[in-house]
Coordinates of C-alpha atoms in Angstrom, one line a residue:
X1103 CA 42.2 -128.0 -27.8
X1104 CA 42.5 -124.2 -28.4
X1105 CA 40.1 -122.6 -30.9
X1106 CA 41.3 -122.6 -34.4
X1107 CA 42.4 -119.3 -36.2
X1108 CA 41.9 -118.9 -39.9
X1109 CA 43.2 -115.9 -41.9
X1110 CA 41.1 -114.9 -44.9
X1111 CA 43.9 -113.7 -47.2
X1112 CA 44.0 -110.4 -49.1
X1113 CA 44.9 -110.6 -52.8
X1114 CA 48.0 -108.5 -53.3
X1115 CA 48.2 -106.4 -56.5
X1116 CA 51.4 -105.4 -58.3
X1117 CA 52.1 -101.9 -59.6
X1118 CA 50.6 -102.7 -62.9
X1119 CA 47.3 -103.8 -61.2
X1120 CA 47.8 -107.5 -61.8
X1121 CA 47.7 -110.1 -59.0
X1122 CA 51.2 -110.5 -57.4
X1123 CA 51.2 -114.2 -56.8
X1124 CA 54.7 -114.2 -55.3
X1125 CA 53.5 -111.7 -52.6
X1126 CA 50.4 -113.8 -52.0
X1127 CA 52.5 -116.9 -51.5
X1128 CA 54.9 -115.1 -49.1
X1129 CA 52.0 -113.7 -47.1
X1130 CA 50.3 -117.1 -46.9
X1131 CA 53.5 -118.8 -45.7
X1132 CA 54.2 -116.0 -43.2
X1133 CA 50.8 -116.1 -41.4
X1134 CA 51.0 -119.9 -41.2
X1135 CA 54.5 -119.7 -39.7
X1136 CA 53.1 -117.3 -37.1
X1137 CA 50.7 -120.0 -35.9
X1138 CA 47.5 -119.7 -38.0
X1139 CA 45.7 -123.0 -38.3
X1140 CA 44.4 -122.4 -41.8
X1141 CA 43.8 -120.0 -44.6
X1142 CA 40.7 -118.8 -46.4
X1143 CA 41.2 -118.1 -50.1
X1144 CA 38.7 -115.9 -52.1
X1145 CA 36.7 -114.8 -49.0
X1146 CA 35.4 -111.2 -49.0
X1147 CA 38.8 -109.9 -47.9
X1148 CA 40.4 -111.4 -51.1
X1149 CA 38.2 -109.2 -53.4
X1150 CA 36.9 -112.3 -55.4
X1151 CA 34.3 -110.2 -57.2
X1152 CA 37.1 -108.1 -58.8
X1153 CA 39.1 -111.1 -60.0
X1154 CA 38.6 -112.8 -63.3
X1155 CA 38.1 -116.6 -63.6
X1156 CA 41.8 -117.3 -64.3
X1157 CA 42.9 -115.2 -61.4
X1158 CA 40.5 -116.9 -59.0
X1159 CA 41.7 -120.3 -60.1
X1160 CA 45.4 -119.4 -59.7
X1161 CA 44.8 -117.8 -56.2
X1162 CA 42.8 -120.9 -55.0
X1163 CA 45.5 -123.3 -56.3
X1164 CA 48.4 -121.3 -54.8
X1165 CA 46.8 -121.0 -51.4
X1166 CA 45.7 -124.6 -51.4
X1167 CA 49.3 -125.7 -52.3
X1168 CA 50.8 -123.6 -49.5
X1169 CA 48.3 -125.1 -47.0
X1170 CA 49.0 -128.7 -48.1
X1171 CA 52.8 -128.1 -47.7
X1172 CA 52.4 -126.7 -44.3
X1173 CA 49.8 -129.2 -43.1
X1174 CA 47.3 -126.4 -42.5
X1175 CA 43.6 -126.3 -43.3
X1176 CA 42.4 -124.8 -46.6
X1177 CA 39.0 -123.2 -46.9
X1178 CA 37.8 -121.8 -50.2
X1179 CA 35.2 -119.1 -50.6
X1180 CA 32.6 -120.0 -53.3
X1181 CA 30.1 -117.2 -53.0
X1182 CA 26.6 -118.6 -52.4
X1183 CA 27.5 -122.0 -53.7
X1184 CA 25.5 -122.0 -56.9
X1185 CA 28.8 -122.2 -58.9
X1186 CA 32.4 -123.2 -58.3
X1187 CA 31.8 -126.5 -56.5
X1188 CA 34.2 -129.4 -57.4
X1189 CA 36.3 -127.4 -59.9
X1190 CA 39.5 -127.3 -57.9
X1191 CA 43.2 -128.0 -58.7
X1192 CA 43.7 -128.4 -54.9
X1193 CA 40.6 -129.7 -53.1
X1194 CA 39.8 -127.6 -50.0
X1195 CA 39.0 -129.0 -46.6
X1196 CA 35.8 -127.0 -46.6
X1197 CA 34.1 -124.3 -48.7
X1198 CA 32.8 -121.1 -47.2
X1199 CA 29.3 -120.4 -48.6
X1200 CA 27.4 -117.2 -48.0
X1201 CA 23.7 -116.9 -47.2
X1202 CA 22.2 -115.8 -50.5
X1203 CA 22.4 -112.0 -50.7
X1204 CA 19.7 -109.5 -51.6
X1205 CA 16.9 -111.9 -52.2
X1206 CA 16.1 -112.4 -48.5
X1207 CA 14.6 -115.9 -48.9
X1208 CA 13.6 -116.3 -45.3
X1209 CA 15.0 -118.8 -42.9
X1210 CA 13.2 -121.8 -44.5
X1211 CA 14.6 -120.8 -47.9
X1212 CA 18.1 -120.4 -46.5
X1213 CA 17.9 -123.9 -44.9
X1214 CA 16.7 -125.4 -48.2
X1215 CA 19.4 -123.6 -50.1
X1216 CA 22.2 -125.1 -48.0
X1217 CA 20.6 -128.5 -48.1
X1218 CA 20.9 -128.3 -51.9
X1219 CA 24.5 -127.0 -51.9
X1220 CA 25.6 -129.7 -49.4
X1221 CA 24.1 -132.4 -51.5
X1222 CA 26.2 -131.2 -54.5
X1223 CA 29.4 -130.7 -52.6
X1224 CA 32.2 -133.2 -52.1
X1225 CA 33.6 -131.3 -49.1
X1226 CA 32.0 -129.8 -45.9
X1227 CA 30.3 -126.4 -46.0
X1228 CA 30.9 -123.5 -43.6
X1229 CA 27.9 -121.2 -43.7
X1230 CA 28.9 -117.5 -43.9
X1231 CA 26.2 -115.7 -41.9
X1232 CA 26.8 -111.9 -42.4
X1233 CA 23.3 -110.3 -42.3
X1234 CA 24.5 -106.7 -42.8
X1235 CA 25.9 -107.8 -46.2
X1236 CA 23.2 -110.3 -47.2
X1237 CA 20.1 -108.7 -45.7
X1238 CA 19.0 -112.0 -44.2
X1239 CA 18.8 -112.5 -40.4
X1240 CA 19.0 -116.1 -39.0
X1241 CA 18.0 -117.1 -35.5
X1242 CA 19.8 -119.6 -33.4
X1243 CA 17.0 -122.1 -34.2
X1244 CA 17.7 -121.7 -37.9
X1245 CA 21.4 -122.2 -37.4
X1246 CA 20.7 -125.4 -35.5
X1247 CA 18.6 -126.6 -38.5
X1248 CA 21.5 -125.9 -40.7
X1249 CA 23.8 -127.8 -38.4
X1250 CA 21.6 -130.8 -38.8
X1251 CA 22.1 -130.9 -42.5
X1252 CA 24.7 -133.6 -43.5
X1253 CA 27.8 -131.9 -44.8
X1254 CA 27.3 -128.6 -43.0
X1255 CA 30.3 -128.3 -40.6
X1256 CA 30.0 -124.9 -39.1
X1257 CA 29.2 -121.2 -39.4
X1258 CA 31.3 -118.1 -39.8
X1259 CA 29.3 -115.9 -37.5
X1260 CA 29.4 -112.2 -38.3
X1261 CA 26.2 -110.5 -37.2
X1262 CA 27.8 -107.2 -36.1
X1263 CA 27.7 -107.7 -32.4
X1264 CA 26.8 -110.0 -29.5
X1265 CA 23.1 -110.4 -29.1
X1266 CA 20.6 -112.8 -27.5
X1267 CA 20.8 -115.2 -30.5
X1268 CA 24.6 -115.3 -30.2
X1269 CA 24.3 -116.3 -26.5
X1270 CA 21.6 -118.8 -27.3
X1271 CA 23.6 -120.5 -30.0
X1272 CA 26.9 -120.6 -28.1
X1273 CA 25.1 -121.7 -24.9
X1274 CA 23.8 -124.8 -26.6
X1275 CA 26.0 -125.3 -29.7
X1276 CA 25.2 -128.4 -31.7
X1277 CA 27.7 -131.2 -31.3
X1278 CA 30.3 -131.2 -34.0
X1279 CA 29.2 -127.8 -35.4
X1280 CA 31.9 -125.1 -35.4
X1281 CA 31.0 -121.6 -34.6
X1282 CA 33.7 -119.3 -35.9
X1283 CA 33.8 -115.7 -34.9
X1284 CA 33.8 -113.6 -38.0
X1285 CA 33.5 -110.0 -36.7
X1286 CA 37.1 -109.0 -35.7
X1287 CA 36.1 -106.4 -33.1
X1288 CA 33.8 -108.9 -31.3
X1289 CA 35.9 -112.0 -31.8
X1290 CA 37.5 -111.8 -28.3
X1291 CA 34.0 -111.8 -26.7
X1292 CA 32.9 -114.6 -29.0
X1293 CA 35.9 -116.7 -28.0
X1294 CA 35.2 -116.0 -24.4
X1295 CA 31.6 -117.2 -24.9
X1296 CA 32.7 -120.5 -26.4
X1297 CA 33.3 -119.9 -30.1
X1298 CA 35.3 -122.8 -31.5
X1299 CA 37.5 -120.6 -33.7
X1300 CA 37.7 -117.4 -35.7
X1301 CA 38.1 -116.2 -39.3
X1302 CA 39.8 -112.8 -38.9
X1303 CA 41.2 -110.5 -41.5
X1304 CA 42.9 -108.4 -38.9
X1305 CA 45.0 -111.4 -38.0
X1306 CA 47.2 -110.6 -41.1
X1307 CA 48.9 -108.1 -38.8
X1308 CA 48.6 -109.8 -35.4
X1309 CA 48.6 -113.5 -36.2
X1310 CA 50.7 -114.7 -33.3
X1311 CA 48.8 -112.5 -30.8
X1312 CA 45.4 -113.8 -32.0
X1313 CA 46.8 -117.4 -31.7
X1314 CA 47.9 -116.6 -28.1
X1315 CA 44.5 -115.0 -27.3
X1316 CA 42.7 -118.2 -28.6
X1317 CA 44.9 -120.3 -26.3
X1318 CA 44.8 -118.2 -23.2
X1319 CA 41.7 -115.9 -23.3
X1320 CA 43.9 -113.1 -21.9
X1321 CA 41.5 -110.1 -21.3
X1322 CA 44.1 -107.3 -21.8
X1323 CA 45.3 -108.9 -25.0
X1324 CA 41.7 -109.2 -26.2
X1325 CA 41.1 -105.5 -25.6
X1326 CA 44.2 -104.6 -27.6
X1327 CA 43.4 -106.8 -30.5
X1328 CA 39.8 -105.6 -30.6
X1329 CA 41.0 -102.0 -30.7
X1330 CA 43.4 -102.8 -33.5
X1331 CA 40.6 -104.5 -35.4
X1332 CA 38.4 -101.4 -35.1
X1333 CA 41.2 -99.4 -36.6
X1334 CA 41.7 -101.8 -39.5
X1335 CA 37.9 -101.7 -40.3
X1336 CA 37.6 -98.0 -40.1
X1337 CA 37.2 -97.9 -43.9
X1338 CA 35.9 -100.7 -46.2
X1339 CA 37.6 -104.0 -45.9
X1340 CA 40.3 -104.8 -47.0
X1341 CA 41.6 -101.3 -47.8
X1342 CA 43.1 -100.4 -44.4
X1343 CA 44.6 -103.9 -44.0
X1344 CA 46.2 -103.7 -47.4
X1345 CA 47.6 -100.2 -46.6
X1346 CA 49.0 -101.6 -43.3
X1347 CA 50.6 -104.6 -45.0
X1348 CA 52.1 -102.4 -47.6
X1349 CA 53.5 -100.0 -44.9
X1350 CA 55.1 -103.1 -43.3
X1351 CA 56.7 -104.1 -46.7
X1352 CA 54.8 -107.3 -46.9
X1353 CA 52.8 -106.6 -50.1
X1354 CA 54.1 -104.5 -53.0
X1355 CA 51.2 -101.9 -53.2
X1356 CA 48.2 -101.0 -51.1
X1357 CA 46.1 -101.3 -54.3
X1358 CA 42.5 -102.5 -54.4
X1359 CA 40.2 -102.8 -57.4
X1360 CA 37.0 -100.8 -58.0
X1361 CA 34.5 -100.3 -56.5
X1362 CA 36.9 -100.1 -53.6
X1363 CA 39.2 -97.1 -53.2
X1364 CA 42.5 -97.1 -51.4
X1365 CA 42.5 -96.4 -47.7
X1366 CA 43.1 -92.8 -46.6
X1367 CA 46.3 -91.7 -44.8
X1368 CA 44.1 -90.9 -41.8
X1369 CA 42.8 -94.5 -41.5
X1370 CA 46.3 -95.9 -41.8
X1371 CA 47.6 -93.5 -39.1
X1372 CA 45.2 -95.2 -36.6
X1373 CA 46.8 -98.6 -37.1
X1374 CA 49.5 -100.0 -34.8
X1375 CA 52.1 -101.3 -37.3
X1376 CA 54.7 -102.6 -34.9
X1377 CA 54.7 -106.0 -33.2

């Protein structure tokens, strides 16, 4: 079976600054029609911290409904898991839970945290390991400890590169534990090393190509997609992705909410907008 591709959806904003739910639904349907296996709602790319409670609830319900209609997998971002468990109009297949940020609790503290979250969750957890945002590194040994917790199904792995811990983890991946590439630029390399899937914001623009890469491992295609990902992350995510989607006519504005600022024209100029 080919590795699974998940697209963590942006939240489109209308000209008045409100969430454009119609554009969100169209975008969700579009990336699924192009072959994505599932969608992530309210991940970092969706700017959840800038949405109010009602907006977050409507976004989650809409994306969940689209996934259910398409027979696709639905993953919901719930921050570090201390809130937002079990309060869903459409139950997700899994929740994406970040390693607690800023506090840097150490590996033992992270393992204890996820054991507690898993005990309270009715659906499986995907650990979001992104140390350049959280400040907390995890070794392959710690990730194997997390994999042994009942209810922890996998990890979105976004450490900013390919290092010895990456090779260690993928060389002896725990049975039944998904390792999902979460750094777009390094995703082709992660897939080549044995990642079981990917969660990629850049796949908004190149969904079918990323699906093809996951199925074939084509090296030339991997280079092209990595270069496109680098262009899309030249400024803070999801600013350039939103600018590109707007330029393609797929969302009504390139707008983001503070503290983000819209992408610069120079950043957008580096993105390949054609198919």
